[in-house]
Amino acid sequence: QVQLVESGGGLVQPGGSLRLSCAASGTFFSVYAMGWYRQAPGKQREMVASINSGGRVDYADPVKGRFTISRDNAKNTVYLQMNSLKPEDTAVYYCNAGYRTIMYWGQGTQVTVSS
């Protein structure tokens, strides 16, 4: 069993930056593929960024060049550095951990980009 706790969300002006963190409990964190997803009001949840156990990263097109995902296996934590934020980045951001058919989700953290 893995529990995921996100933090770092908040209100930021367009062009600003935020850093989200996702702390995982349990063992064997390093074997999990980790990801960040987001869900805006009235829209489906979408993948934002992912990083596998080997460190390979992948990004959704809308965030390429602006967001960076990273992980610290010693701290059981995955991060999402978000720069040049836009109003359309406003959403609840969820952390995800996956291994084969097993998947866990965090409770989400709100990110609001507005002037």
The first five atom37 places (N, CA, C, CB, O) and aatype in JSON, in Angstrom:
{
  "aatype": [5, 19, 5, 10, 19, 6, 15, 7, 7, 7, 10, 19, 5, 14, 7, 7, 15, 10, 1, 10, 15, 4, 0, 0, 15, 7, 16, 13, 13, 15, 19, 18, 0, 12, 7, 17, 18, 1, 5, 0, 14, 7, 11, 5, 1, 6, 12, 19, 0, 15, 9, 2, 15, 7, 7, 1, 19, 3, 18, 0, 3, 14, 19, 11, 7, 1, 13, 16, 9, 15, 1, 3, 2, 0, 11, 2, 16, 19, 18, 10, 5, 12, 2, 15, 10, 11, 14, 6, 3, 16, 0, 19, 18, 18, 4, 2, 0, 7, 18, 1, 16, 9, 12, 18, 17, 7, 5, 7, 16, 5, 19, 16, 19, 15, 15],
  "atom_mask": [
    [1, 1, 1, 1, 1],
    [1, 1, 1, 1, 1],
    [1, 1, 1, 1, 1],
    [1, 1, 1, 1, 1],
    [1, 1, 1, 1, 1],
    [1, 1, 1, 1, 1],
    [1, 1, 1, 1, 1],
    [1, 1, 1, 0, 1],
    [1, 1, 1, 0, 1],
    [1, 1, 1, 0, 1],
    [1, 1, 1, 1, 1],
    [1, 1, 1, 1, 1],
    [1, 1, 1, 1, 1],
    [1, 1, 1, 1, 1],
    [1, 1, 1, 0, 1],
    [1, 1, 1, 0, 1],
    [1, 1, 1, 1, 1],
    [1, 1, 1, 1, 1],
    [1, 1, 1, 1, 1],
    [1, 1, 1, 1, 1],
    [1, 1, 1, 1, 1],
    [1, 1, 1, 1, 1],
    [1, 1, 1, 1, 1],
    [1, 1, 1, 1, 1],
    [1, 1, 1, 1, 1],
    [1, 1, 1, 0, 1],
    [1, 1, 1, 1, 1],
    [1, 1, 1, 1, 1],
    [1, 1, 1, 1, 1],
    [1, 1, 1, 1, 1],
    [1, 1, 1, 1, 1],
    [1, 1, 1, 1, 1],
    [1, 1, 1, 1, 1],
    [1, 1, 1, 1, 1],
    [1, 1, 1, 0, 1],
    [1, 1, 1, 1, 1],
    [1, 1, 1, 1, 1],
    [1, 1, 1, 1, 1],
    [1, 1, 1, 1, 1],
    [1, 1, 1, 1, 1],
    [1, 1, 1, 1, 1],
    [1, 1, 1, 0, 1],
    [1, 1, 1, 1, 1],
    [1, 1, 1, 1, 1],
    [1, 1, 1, 1, 1],
    [1, 1, 1, 1, 1],
    [1, 1, 1, 1, 1],
    [1, 1, 1, 1, 1],
    [1, 1, 1, 1, 1],
    [1, 1, 1, 1, 1],
    [1, 1, 1, 1, 1],
    [1, 1, 1, 1, 1],
    [1, 1, 1, 1, 1],
    [1, 1, 1, 0, 1],
    [1, 1, 1, 0, 1],
    [1, 1, 1, 1, 1],
    [1, 1, 1, 1, 1],
    [1, 1, 1, 1, 1],
    [1, 1, 1, 1, 1],
    [1, 1, 1, 1, 1],
    [1, 1, 1, 1, 1],
    [1, 1, 1, 1, 1],
    [1, 1, 1, 1, 1],
    [1, 1, 1, 1, 1],
    [1, 1, 1, 0, 1],
    [1, 1, 1, 1, 1],
    [1, 1, 1, 1, 1],
    [1, 1, 1, 1, 1],
    [1, 1, 1, 1, 1],
    [1, 1, 1, 1, 1],
    [1, 1, 1, 1, 1],
    [1, 1, 1, 1, 1],
    [1, 1, 1, 1, 1],
    [1, 1, 1, 1, 1],
    [1, 1, 1, 1, 1],
    [1, 1, 1, 1, 1],
    [1, 1, 1, 1, 1],
    [1, 1, 1, 1, 1],
    [1, 1, 1, 1, 1],
    [1, 1, 1, 1, 1],
    [1, 1, 1, 1, 1],
    [1, 1, 1, 1, 1],
    [1, 1, 1, 1, 1],
    [1, 1, 1, 1, 1],
    [1, 1, 1, 1, 1],
    [1, 1, 1, 1, 1],
    [1, 1, 1, 1, 1],
    [1, 1, 1, 1, 1],
    [1, 1, 1, 1, 1],
    [1, 1, 1, 1, 1],
    [1, 1, 1, 1, 1],
    [1, 1, 1, 1, 1],
    [1, 1, 1, 1, 1],
    [1, 1, 1, 1, 1],
    [1, 1, 1, 1, 1],
    [1, 1, 1, 1, 1],
    [1, 1, 1, 1, 1],
    [1, 1, 1, 0, 1],
    [1, 1, 1, 1, 1],
    [1, 1, 1, 1, 1],
    [1, 1, 1, 1, 1],
    [1, 1, 1, 1, 1],
    [1, 1, 1, 1, 1],
    [1, 1, 1, 1, 1],
    [1, 1, 1, 1, 1],
    [1, 1, 1, 0, 1],
    [1, 1, 1, 1, 1],
    [1, 1, 1, 0, 1],
    [1, 1, 1, 1, 1],
    [1, 1, 1, 1, 1],
    [1, 1, 1, 1, 1],
    [1, 1, 1, 1, 1],
    [1, 1, 1, 1, 1],
    [1, 1, 1, 1, 1],
    [1, 1, 1, 1, 1]
  ],
  "atom_positions": [
    [[0.84, -1.19, 0.0], [0.0, 0.0, 0.0], [0.88, 1.25, 0.0], [-0.95, 0.0, 1.22], [1.84, 1.34, 0.76]],
    [[0.54, 2.18, -0.86], [1.28, 3.45, -0.97], [0.31, 4.59, -0.75], [2.0, 3.59, -2.35], [-0.77, 4.6, -1.34]],
    [[0.67, 5.53, 0.08], [-0.1, 6.75, 0.26], [0.68, 7.91, -0.31], [-0.45, 6.99, 1.75], [1.88, 8.05, -0.08]],
    [[-0.03, 8.75, -1.06], [0.59, 9.89, -1.72], [-0.01, 11.18, -1.18], [0.42, 9.81, -3.26], [-1.23, 11.32, -1.09]],
    [[0.85, 12.12, -0.81], [0.38, 13.4, -0.28], [1.02, 14.53, -1.07], [0.71, 13.54, 1.24], [2.24, 14.71, -1.05]],
    [[0.17, 15.29, -1.78], [0.67, 16.4, -2.58], [0.71, 17.69, -1.76], [-0.21, 16.6, -3.82], [-0.06, 17.85, -0.8]],
    [[1.59, 18.57, -2.13], [1.66, 19.89, -1.5], [2.26, 20.87, -2.5], [2.49, 19.85, -0.19], [2.83, 20.47, -3.51]],
    [[2.14, 22.16, -2.19], [2.76, 23.18, -3.01], [1.83, 23.94, -3.93], [0.0, 0.0, 0.0], [2.26, 24.87, -4.61]],
    [[0.57, 23.57, -3.95], [-0.37, 24.3, -4.79], [-0.69, 25.66, -4.21], [0.0, 0.0, 0.0], [-0.28, 25.99, -3.09]],
    [[-1.42, 26.47, -4.99], [-1.8, 27.78, -4.51], [-2.21, 28.69, -5.64], [0.0, 0.0, 0.0], [-2.45, 28.24, -6.77]],
    [[-2.28, 29.97, -5.33], [-2.64, 31.0, -6.29], [-1.38, 31.7, -6.78], [-3.64, 32.02, -5.67], [-0.54, 32.12, -5.97]],
    [[-1.25, 31.83, -8.09], [-0.08, 32.47, -8.67], [-0.51, 33.3, -9.86], [0.99, 31.43, -9.07], [-1.48, 32.96, -10.54]],
    [[0.21, 34.37, -10.12], [-0.11, 35.21, -11.27], [0.41, 34.58, -12.56], [0.48, 36.62, -11.09], [1.36, 33.81, -12.52]],
    [[-0.2, 34.89, -13.68], [0.32, 34.41, -14.97], [1.8, 34.76, -15.12], [-0.48, 34.99, -16.14], [2.22, 35.88, -14.8]],
    [[2.57, 33.8, -15.62], [4.01, 33.98, -15.75], [4.79, 33.55, -14.53], [0.0, 0.0, 0.0], [6.02, 33.48, -14.57]],
    [[4.1, 33.26, -13.45], [4.76, 32.86, -12.22], [5.14, 31.39, -12.19], [0.0, 0.0, 0.0], [4.95, 30.66, -13.16]],
    [[5.66, 30.97, -11.05], [6.13, 29.59, -10.88], [5.59, 28.99, -9.6], [7.67, 29.55, -10.89], [5.32, 29.69, -8.63]],
    [[5.45, 27.68, -9.61], [5.12, 26.9, -8.43], [5.88, 25.59, -8.5], [3.58, 26.65, -8.32], [6.22, 25.11, -9.58]],
    [[6.14, 25.02, -7.35], [6.75, 23.7, -7.28], [5.86, 22.79, -6.45], [8.19, 23.78, -6.68], [5.65, 23.02, -5.26]],
    [[5.35, 21.76, -7.09], [4.53, 20.78, -6.4], [5.42, 19.64, -5.91], [3.42, 20.25, -7.32], [6.39, 19.26, -6.55]],
    [[5.05, 19.11, -4.76], [5.74, 17.95, -4.21], [4.73, 16.85, -3.93], [6.52, 18.33, -2.92], [3.56, 17.12, -3.62]],
    [[5.18, 15.63, -4.04], [4.34, 14.48, -3.73], [5.17, 13.51, -2.9], [3.78, 13.78, -5.03], [6.11, 12.9, -3.41]],
    [[4.83, 13.4, -1.64], [5.55, 12.5, -0.74], [4.82, 11.16, -0.66], [5.69, 13.13, 0.66], [3.61, 11.11, -0.46]],
    [[5.57, 10.09, -0.83], [5.0, 8.75, -0.82], [5.41, 7.98, 0.42], [5.43, 8.0, -2.07], [6.57, 8.01, 0.83]],
    [[4.45, 7.3, 1.01], [4.76, 6.41, 2.12], [4.99, 5.01, 1.57], [3.62, 6.4, 3.18], [4.76, 4.76, 0.39]],
    [[5.43, 4.11, 2.42], [5.61, 2.74, 1.98], [7.01, 2.49, 1.45], [0.0, 0.0, 0.0], [7.86, 3.38, 1.41]],
    [[7.23, 1.27, 1.03], [8.55, 0.87, 0.58], [8.56, 0.72, -0.94], [8.98, -0.45, 1.25], [7.53, 0.8, -1.6]],
    [[9.73, 0.51, -1.46], [9.92, 0.25, -2.89], [9.47, 1.4, -3.77], [9.19, -0.99, -3.28], [9.01, 1.18, -4.88]],
    [[9.6, 2.64, -3.28], [9.21, 3.81, -4.07], [9.93, 3.82, -5.4], [9.5, 5.1, -3.29], [9.35, 4.21, -6.42]],
    [[11.18, 3.42, -5.42], [11.99, 3.55, -6.62], [11.49, 2.71, -7.79], [13.41, 3.18, -6.31], [11.83, 3.0, -8.94]],
    [[10.69, 1.68, -7.53], [10.23, 0.84, -8.63], [9.0, 1.41, -9.32], [9.94, -0.55, -8.13], [8.62, 0.96, -10.4]],
    [[8.37, 2.39, -8.68], [7.13, 2.94, -9.22], [7.41, 3.97, -10.3], [6.3, 3.56, -8.12], [8.33, 4.78, -10.19]],
    [[6.6, 3.93, -11.37], [6.52, 5.05, -12.29], [5.65, 6.1, -11.61], [5.93, 4.61, -13.69], [4.6, 5.79, -11.06]],
    [[6.1, 7.34, -11.65], [5.38, 8.43, -10.99], [4.88, 9.42, -12.03], [6.28, 9.14, -9.95], [5.53, 9.64, -13.05]],
    [[3.74, 10.0, -11.75], [3.19, 10.95, -12.71], [2.4, 12.05, -12.03], [0.0, 0.0, 0.0], [1.95, 11.91, -10.9]],
    [[2.25, 13.12, -12.76], [1.36, 14.21, -12.35], [0.25, 14.32, -13.39], [2.15, 15.56, -12.21], [0.5, 14.34, -14.59]],
    [[-0.97, 14.4, -12.9], [-2.15, 14.59, -13.72], [-2.86, 15.85, -13.24], [-3.09, 13.33, -13.67], [-2.6, 16.34, -12.14]],
    [[-3.75, 16.36, -14.07], [-4.54, 17.5, -13.64], [-5.96, 17.38, -14.18], [-3.89, 18.83, -14.1], [-6.22, 16.74, -15.2]],
    [[-6.86, 18.02, -13.46], [-8.26, 18.03, -13.88], [-8.83, 19.42, -13.64], [-9.08, 16.95, -13.12], [-8.91, 19.89, -12.51]],
    [[-9.23, 20.05, -14.72], [-9.86, 21.36, -14.66], [-11.37, 21.18, -14.57], [-9.49, 22.23, -15.89], [-11.88, 20.12, -14.96]],
    [[-12.09, 22.16, -14.08], [-13.56, 22.04, -13.96], [-14.2, 21.74, -15.3], [-14.16, 23.32, -13.38], [-13.94, 22.41, -16.3]],
    [[-15.04, 20.71, -15.32], [-15.74, 20.35, -16.54], [-14.92, 19.59, -17.55], [0.0, 0.0, 0.0], [-15.39, 19.32, -18.66]],
    [[-13.68, 19.24, -17.19], [-12.81, 18.53, -18.13], [-12.36, 17.2, -17.55], [-11.59, 19.39, -18.5], [-12.43, 16.98, -16.34]],
    [[-11.88, 16.33, -18.42], [-11.37, 15.04, -17.97], [-9.96, 15.21, -17.39], [-11.35, 14.03, -19.13], [-9.23, 16.14, -17.71]],
    [[-9.63, 14.29, -16.53], [-8.28, 14.28, -15.98], [-7.3, 13.96, -17.1], [-8.15, 13.26, -14.81], [-7.55, 13.08, -17.93]],
    [[-6.17, 14.66, -17.12], [-5.18, 14.47, -18.18], [-3.78, 14.34, -17.58], [-5.23, 15.63, -19.19], [-3.47, 14.91, -16.53]],
    [[-2.96, 13.58, -18.27], [-1.58, 13.43, -17.84], [-0.81, 14.7, -18.14], [-0.91, 12.22, -18.53], [-0.96, 15.28, -19.21]],
    [[0.0, 15.14, -17.2], [0.83, 16.31, -17.36], [2.28, 15.92, -17.6], [0.71, 17.22, -16.15], [2.92, 16.39, -18.54]],
    [[2.8, 15.05, -16.73], [4.2, 14.64, -16.82], [4.36, 13.31, -16.11], [5.14, 15.71, -16.21], [3.61, 12.99, -15.19]],
    [[5.34, 12.54, -16.56], [5.61, 11.26, -15.92], [7.11, 11.0, -15.89], [4.88, 10.12, -16.64], [7.87, 11.53, -16.7]],
    [[7.51, 10.18, -14.94], [8.91, 9.77, -14.83], [8.93, 8.31, -14.4], [9.72, 10.68, -13.82], [8.3, 7.95, -13.4]],
    [[9.63, 7.47, -15.14], [9.61, 6.06, -14.79], [10.73, 5.73, -13.81], [9.73, 5.2, -16.04], [11.48, 6.61, -13.38]],
    [[10.84, 4.46, -13.46], [11.81, 4.06, -12.46], [13.24, 4.3, -12.91], [11.63, 2.61, -12.11], [14.14, 4.45, -12.09]],
    [[13.44, 4.35, -14.2], [14.78, 4.6, -14.75], [15.09, 6.06, -14.98], [0.0, 0.0, 0.0], [16.19, 6.4, -15.41]],
    [[14.13, 6.93, -14.69], [14.35, 8.36, -14.86], [13.9, 8.94, -16.18], [0.0, 0.0, 0.0], [14.09, 10.13, -16.44]],
    [[13.31, 8.11, -17.04], [12.83, 8.62, -18.31], [11.6, 9.48, -18.08], [12.51, 7.47, -19.29], [10.7, 9.1, -17.33]],
    [[11.56, 10.63, -18.71], [10.46, 11.57, -18.5], [9.63, 11.74, -19.76], [10.99, 12.93, -18.03], [10.1, 11.51, -20.88]],
    [[8.4, 12.15, -19.56], [7.5, 12.41, -20.67], [6.59, 13.55, -20.25], [6.68, 11.12, -21.06], [6.22, 13.67, -19.08]],
    [[6.22, 14.4, -21.22], [5.4, 15.56, -20.93], [4.26, 15.68, -21.93], [6.25, 16.84, -20.93], [4.38, 15.31, -23.1]],
    [[3.15, 16.21, -21.44], [2.08, 16.57, -22.36], [2.51, 17.79, -23.16], [0.75, 16.85, -21.59], [3.26, 18.63, -22.67]],
    [[2.04, 17.87, -24.4], [2.48, 18.96, -25.27], [2.25, 20.35, -24.67], [1.75, 18.87, -26.59], [3.12, 21.2, -24.8]],
    [[1.11, 20.6, -24.01], [0.87, 21.97, -23.5], [1.87, 22.45, -22.45], [-0.51, 22.04, -22.92], [1.97, 23.65, -22.2]],
    [[2.61, 21.53, -21.83], [3.51, 21.94, -20.75], [4.98, 21.76, -21.1], [3.21, 21.16, -19.5], [5.85, 22.11, -20.31]],
    [[5.25, 21.23, -22.28], [6.65, 21.02, -22.67], [7.41, 22.34, -22.69], [6.73, 20.34, -24.05], [6.93, 23.35, -23.22]],
    [[8.6, 22.32, -22.1], [9.41, 23.53, -22.05], [9.1, 24.42, -20.87], [0.0, 0.0, 0.0], [9.84, 25.36, -20.6]],
    [[8.0, 24.14, -20.16], [7.63, 24.97, -19.01], [7.64, 24.19, -17.7], [6.25, 25.58, -19.23], [7.95, 24.75, -16.64]],
    [[7.31, 22.93, -17.75], [7.24, 22.09, -16.55], [8.39, 21.09, -16.54], [5.88, 21.34, -16.47], [8.85, 20.64, -17.6]],
    [[8.86, 20.75, -15.35], [9.9, 19.75, -15.19], [9.54, 18.81, -14.06], [11.28, 20.41, -14.94], [9.28, 19.24, -12.93]],
    [[9.51, 17.51, -14.36], [9.26, 16.5, -13.35], [10.59, 15.9, -12.91], [8.3, 15.4, -13.88], [11.49, 15.7, -13.72]],
    [[10.7, 15.6, -11.61], [11.9, 14.97, -11.1], [11.52, 14.12, -9.89], [12.99, 16.03, -10.72], [10.43, 14.27, -9.33]],
    [[12.42, 13.25, -9.5], [12.15, 12.4, -8.34], [13.41, 12.27, -7.5], [11.65, 11.01, -8.78], [14.53, 12.32, -8.02]],
    [[13.2, 12.11, -6.2], [14.28, 11.87, -5.26], [13.92, 10.58, -4.52], [14.48, 13.08, -4.26], [13.13, 10.6, -3.58]],
    [[14.5, 9.49, -4.95], [14.15, 8.19, -4.36], [14.57, 8.09, -2.89], [14.79, 7.07, -5.16], [13.94, 7.37, -2.13]],
    [[15.6, 8.81, -2.5], [16.03, 8.78, -1.1], [14.98, 9.43, -0.19], [17.38, 9.49, -0.94], [14.88, 9.09, 0.99]],
    [[14.21, 10.35, -0.75], [13.18, 11.04, 0.03], [11.77, 10.56, -0.3], [13.26, 12.54, -0.21], [10.79, 11.09, 0.23]],
    [[11.66, 9.56, -1.18], [10.34, 9.06, -1.59], [9.44, 10.2, -2.08], [9.65, 8.32, -0.42], [8.26, 10.27, -1.74]],
    [[10.01, 11.07, -2.88], [9.28, 12.27, -3.3], [9.45, 12.51, -4.79], [9.75, 13.49, -2.5], [10.53, 12.31, -5.35]],
    [[8.37, 12.96, -5.41], [8.41, 13.39, -6.79], [7.99, 14.85, -6.84], [7.51, 12.5, -7.7], [7.12, 15.27, -6.07]],
    [[8.59, 15.61, -7.75], [8.35, 17.04, -7.84], [7.84, 17.42, -9.23], [9.62, 17.81, -7.52], [8.07, 16.72, -10.22]],
    [[7.15, 18.53, -9.26], [6.77, 19.13, -10.54], [7.06, 20.62, -10.44], [5.25, 18.86, -10.89], [6.36, 21.36, -9.75]],
    [[8.11, 21.05, -11.14], [8.44, 22.47, -11.21], [7.67, 23.07, -12.37], [9.98, 22.7, -11.39], [7.8, 22.62, -13.51]],
    [[6.86, 24.06, -12.08], [6.0, 24.67, -13.1], [6.4, 26.14, -13.26], [4.5, 24.54, -12.71], [6.29, 26.94, -12.34]],
    [[6.86, 26.46, -14.45], [7.28, 27.83, -14.76], [6.39, 28.41, -15.85], [8.76, 27.87, -15.2], [5.68, 27.67, -16.55]],
    [[6.43, 29.72, -16.0], [5.65, 30.41, -17.04], [4.2, 29.96, -17.03], [6.26, 30.15, -18.43], [3.63, 29.63, -18.06]],
    [[3.63, 29.96, -15.86], [2.27, 29.45, -15.71], [1.25, 30.32, -16.45], [1.9, 29.37, -14.24], [1.39, 31.54, -16.54]],
    [[0.23, 29.65, -16.97], [-0.82, 30.29, -17.74], [-2.17, 30.04, -17.06], [-0.84, 29.78, -19.21], [-2.31, 29.08, -16.3]],
    [[-3.15, 30.89, -17.31], [-4.47, 30.65, -16.73], [-5.03, 29.27, -17.06], [-5.45, 31.7, -17.2], [-5.74, 28.67, -16.25]],
    [[-4.71, 28.75, -18.23], [-5.21, 27.43, -18.61], [-4.54, 26.29, -17.86], [-5.02, 27.22, -20.08], [-4.94, 25.14, -18.0]],
    [[-3.52, 26.59, -17.06], [-2.93, 25.58, -16.2], [-3.72, 25.4, -14.89], [-1.48, 25.94, -15.87], [-3.43, 24.51, -14.1]],
    [[-4.71, 26.24, -14.69], [-5.54, 26.14, -13.49], [-6.26, 24.8, -13.45], [-6.55, 27.29, -13.44], [-6.97, 24.44, -14.39]],
    [[-6.07, 24.07, -12.35], [-6.66, 22.74, -12.21], [-6.3, 22.18, -10.84], [-6.16, 21.79, -13.34], [-5.5, 22.76, -10.11]],
    [[-6.91, 21.07, -10.51], [-6.45, 20.27, -9.38], [-5.4, 19.31, -9.92], [-7.65, 19.49, -8.69], [-5.63, 18.59, -10.9]],
    [[-4.25, 19.3, -9.28], [-3.14, 18.47, -9.73], [-3.02, 17.25, -8.81], [-1.81, 19.27, -9.74], [-3.0, 17.37, -7.59]],
    [[-2.95, 16.07, -9.44], [-2.9, 14.81, -8.71], [-1.59, 14.09, -8.98], [-4.09, 13.92, -9.1], [-1.07, 14.08, -10.1]],
    [[-1.08, 13.5, -7.94], [0.1, 12.64, -8.03], [-0.35, 11.2, -8.24], [0.99, 12.77, -6.76], [-1.36, 10.77, -7.68]],
    [[0.4, 10.47, -9.03], [0.05, 9.09, -9.35], [1.3, 8.22, -9.25], [-0.57, 9.0, -10.76], [2.39, 8.62, -9.65]],
    [[1.11, 7.02, -8.71], [2.19, 6.03, -8.65], [1.69, 4.74, -9.26], [2.67, 5.8, -7.18], [0.6, 4.27, -8.93]],
    [[2.47, 4.17, -10.16], [2.03, 2.97, -10.83], [3.12, 1.93, -10.95], [0.0, 0.0, 0.0], [4.28, 2.25, -11.19]],
    [[2.73, 0.67, -10.77], [3.65, -0.46, -10.96], [2.84, -1.63, -11.49], [4.39, -0.84, -9.62], [1.99, -2.18, -10.78]],
    [[3.1, -2.01, -12.71], [2.34, -3.05, -13.4], [0.86, -2.68, -13.35], [2.59, -4.45, -12.77], [0.47, -1.65, -13.9]],
    [[0.03, -3.49, -12.73], [-1.41, -3.22, -12.71], [-1.84, -2.43, -11.49], [-2.2, -4.52, -12.77], [-3.03, -2.15, -11.31]],
    [[-0.9, -2.07, -10.64], [-1.2, -1.37, -9.4], [-1.07, 0.13, -9.63], [-0.27, -1.83, -8.26], [-0.11, 0.59, -10.24]],
    [[-2.05, 0.89, -9.13], [-2.02, 2.33, -9.29], [-2.55, 3.0, -8.03], [-2.83, 2.76, -10.53], [-3.54, 2.56, -7.45]],
    [[-1.89, 4.08, -7.62], [-2.32, 4.85, -6.47], [-2.44, 6.32, -6.86], [-1.33, 4.68, -5.28], [-1.75, 6.8, -7.76]],
    [[-3.35, 7.02, -6.16], [-3.57, 8.44, -6.41], [-3.5, 9.22, -5.1], [-4.94, 8.67, -7.1], [-3.87, 8.73, -4.03]],
    [[-3.03, 10.44, -5.21], [-3.09, 11.36, -4.09], [-4.44, 12.06, -4.06], [0.0, 0.0, 0.0], [-5.3, 11.81, -4.91]],
    [[-4.62, 12.95, -3.09], [-5.9, 13.61, -2.92], [-6.01, 14.87, -3.77], [-6.1, 13.96, -1.46], [-7.1, 15.42, -3.93]],
    [[-4.9, 15.32, -4.31], [-4.91, 16.48, -5.19], [-4.56, 17.78, -4.48], [0.0, 0.0, 0.0], [-4.79, 17.93, -3.28]],
    [[-4.01, 18.71, -5.26], [-3.71, 20.04, -4.75], [-4.14, 21.06, -5.8], [-2.19, 20.19, -4.4], [-3.87, 20.89, -6.99]],
    [[-4.79, 22.13, -5.36], [-5.33, 23.11, -6.29], [-4.25, 24.08, -6.74], [-6.5, 23.87, -5.65], [-3.49, 24.6, -5.93]],
    [[-4.19, 24.3, -8.05], [-3.33, 25.33, -8.64], [-4.23, 26.3, -9.39], [-2.24, 24.7, -9.59], [-4.98, 25.91, -10.29]],
    [[-4.15, 27.57, -9.02], [-4.94, 28.6, -9.68], [-4.0, 29.67, -10.22], [-5.99, 29.21, -8.7], [-3.21, 30.25, -9.48]],
    [[-4.12, 29.91, -11.52], [-3.29, 30.92, -12.18], [-4.22, 32.06, -12.59], [-2.51, 30.33, -13.42], [-5.04, 31.91, -13.5]],
    [[-4.07, 33.19, -11.92], [-4.99, 34.3, -12.17], [-4.34, 35.6, -11.69], [-6.35, 34.08, -11.45], [-3.56, 35.62, -10.74]],
    [[-4.69, 36.67, -12.39], [-4.21, 37.99, -11.97], [-5.25, 38.66, -11.08], [-3.9, 38.88, -13.2], [-5.04, 39.79, -10.62]]
  ]
}
